Amino acid sequence: MRAMKVRTTGQLAVTGVTLTVLLVGSPLAVADAGAQAKLFTGGGRGPTAAVAIESAIGDAEASAGAEQLYTCALVGEPLVFESFNDPNFGHVFRAEATVSCTP
């Protein structure tokens, strides 16, 4: 059984939000009154929290792209989990992010 620790430090949350704003772009780009937005949730992992968040956002955007929805904005804050004893990776971060996407 793997033990996971939830990271809730303020600095990590600020770093994740800053990174995702740079990656996703302005939420105002999504504010098209005629377009119906859909939510997509992605997951990722990496050696740092920032890499895991970037991977999670990319996963969610790839799912949206499969439905030809290419303008995405982050919804809420990404969740970041830290594991110190993963049998395959040792110390690893996992993240979950939700984006709202329109055509």
Short mmCIF file of C-alpha atoms in Angstrom, two decimals:
data_model
loop_
_atom_site.label_atom_id
_atom_site.label_comp_id
_atom_site.label_asym_id
_atom_site.label_seq_id
_atom_site.Cartn_x
_atom_site.Cartn_y
_atom_site.Cartn_z
CA MET A 1 0.00 0.00 0.00
CA ARG A 2 1.38 3.39 -1.00
CA ALA A 3 1.31 6.28 1.41
CA MET A 4 0.59 9.64 -0.15
CA LYS A 5 0.91 12.99 1.48
CA VAL A 6 -1.19 15.94 0.31
CA ARG A 7 0.85 19.11 -0.12
CA THR A 8 -1.10 22.20 0.87
CA THR A 9 1.63 24.75 1.42
CA GLY A 10 0.92 28.26 0.24
CA GLN A 11 4.14 28.52 -1.75
CA LEU A 12 3.36 25.35 -3.70
CA ALA A 13 -0.16 26.59 -4.49
CA VAL A 14 1.16 29.97 -5.66
CA THR A 15 3.83 28.31 -7.79
CA GLY A 16 1.24 26.01 -9.36
CA VAL A 17 -1.18 28.83 -10.08
CA THR A 18 1.56 31.00 -11.57
CA LEU A 19 2.74 28.15 -13.77
CA THR A 20 -0.75 27.29 -14.96
CA VAL A 21 -1.62 30.89 -15.79
CA LEU A 22 1.46 31.01 -17.98
CA LEU A 23 0.57 27.71 -19.64
CA VAL A 24 -3.15 28.14 -20.14
CA GLY A 25 -3.36 31.84 -20.91
CA SER A 26 -5.93 34.41 -19.99
CA PRO A 27 -9.30 33.17 -18.76
CA LEU A 28 -10.87 36.08 -20.64
CA ALA A 29 -10.10 34.26 -23.90
CA VAL A 30 -12.67 31.62 -22.88
CA ALA A 31 -15.43 34.11 -22.11
CA ASP A 32 -17.32 33.63 -25.38
CA ALA A 33 -21.02 34.05 -24.60
CA GLY A 34 -22.11 31.89 -27.56
CA ALA A 35 -19.82 28.94 -26.85
CA GLN A 36 -20.70 26.14 -24.43
CA ALA A 37 -17.67 25.31 -22.25
CA LYS A 38 -16.86 21.73 -21.23
CA LEU A 39 -14.75 20.63 -18.27
CA PHE A 40 -11.85 18.21 -18.62
CA THR A 41 -9.75 16.80 -15.77
CA GLY A 42 -6.23 15.53 -16.35
CA GLY A 43 -3.60 13.83 -14.25
CA GLY A 44 0.17 13.91 -14.31
CA ARG A 45 3.29 13.06 -12.37
CA GLY A 46 6.82 14.33 -12.20
CA PRO A 47 9.93 14.85 -10.10
CA THR A 48 8.68 18.28 -9.00
CA ALA A 49 5.24 19.72 -8.27
CA ALA A 50 5.55 22.14 -11.20
CA VAL A 51 6.26 19.31 -13.66
CA ALA A 52 3.34 17.28 -12.32
CA ILE A 53 0.97 20.26 -12.67
CA GLU A 54 2.18 20.99 -16.20
CA SER A 55 1.64 17.34 -17.11
CA ALA A 56 -1.87 17.31 -15.62
CA ILE A 57 -2.89 20.43 -17.55
CA GLY A 58 -1.43 18.98 -20.75
CA ASP A 59 -3.40 15.78 -20.21
CA ALA A 60 -6.66 17.70 -19.75
CA GLU A 61 -5.96 19.87 -22.82
CA ALA A 62 -5.19 16.79 -24.92
CA SER A 63 -8.59 15.35 -23.99
CA ALA A 64 -10.25 18.63 -24.96
CA GLY A 65 -8.33 18.71 -28.24
CA ALA A 66 -9.76 15.32 -29.16
CA GLU A 67 -13.16 17.06 -29.17
CA GLN A 68 -11.74 20.06 -31.10
CA LEU A 69 -11.90 22.36 -28.08
CA TYR A 70 -8.67 24.33 -28.07
CA THR A 71 -9.25 27.41 -25.90
CA CYS A 72 -8.83 26.35 -22.29
CA ALA A 73 -8.62 28.02 -18.89
CA LEU A 74 -7.77 26.52 -15.53
CA VAL A 75 -10.73 25.95 -13.19
CA GLY A 76 -9.82 26.22 -9.51
CA GLU A 77 -6.40 25.20 -8.24
CA PRO A 78 -4.56 22.02 -9.20
CA LEU A 79 -4.35 19.32 -6.54
CA VAL A 80 -0.81 18.12 -5.80
CA PHE A 81 0.07 14.91 -3.98
CA GLU A 82 3.55 13.94 -2.84
CA SER A 83 4.69 10.35 -2.36
CA PHE A 84 7.99 9.47 -0.72
CA ASN A 85 7.95 5.70 -1.21
CA ASP A 86 6.53 4.94 -4.67
CA PRO A 87 7.83 1.47 -5.65
CA ASN A 88 8.66 2.60 -9.20
CA PHE A 89 9.74 6.23 -8.79
CA GLY A 90 10.67 6.73 -5.13
CA HIS A 91 9.95 10.39 -4.38
CA VAL A 92 7.36 11.62 -6.88
CA PHE A 93 4.65 14.26 -7.22
CA ARG A 94 1.24 13.63 -8.76
CA ALA A 95 -1.20 16.35 -9.78
CA GLU A 96 -4.79 16.72 -10.93
CA ALA A 97 -6.03 19.77 -12.84
CA THR A 98 -9.39 20.73 -14.36
CA VAL A 99 -9.74 23.04 -17.34
CA SER A 100 -12.76 24.60 -19.02
CA CYS A 101 -12.51 24.52 -22.82
CA THR A 102 -14.38 25.98 -25.78
CA PRO A 103 -13.85 25.78 -29.56
#
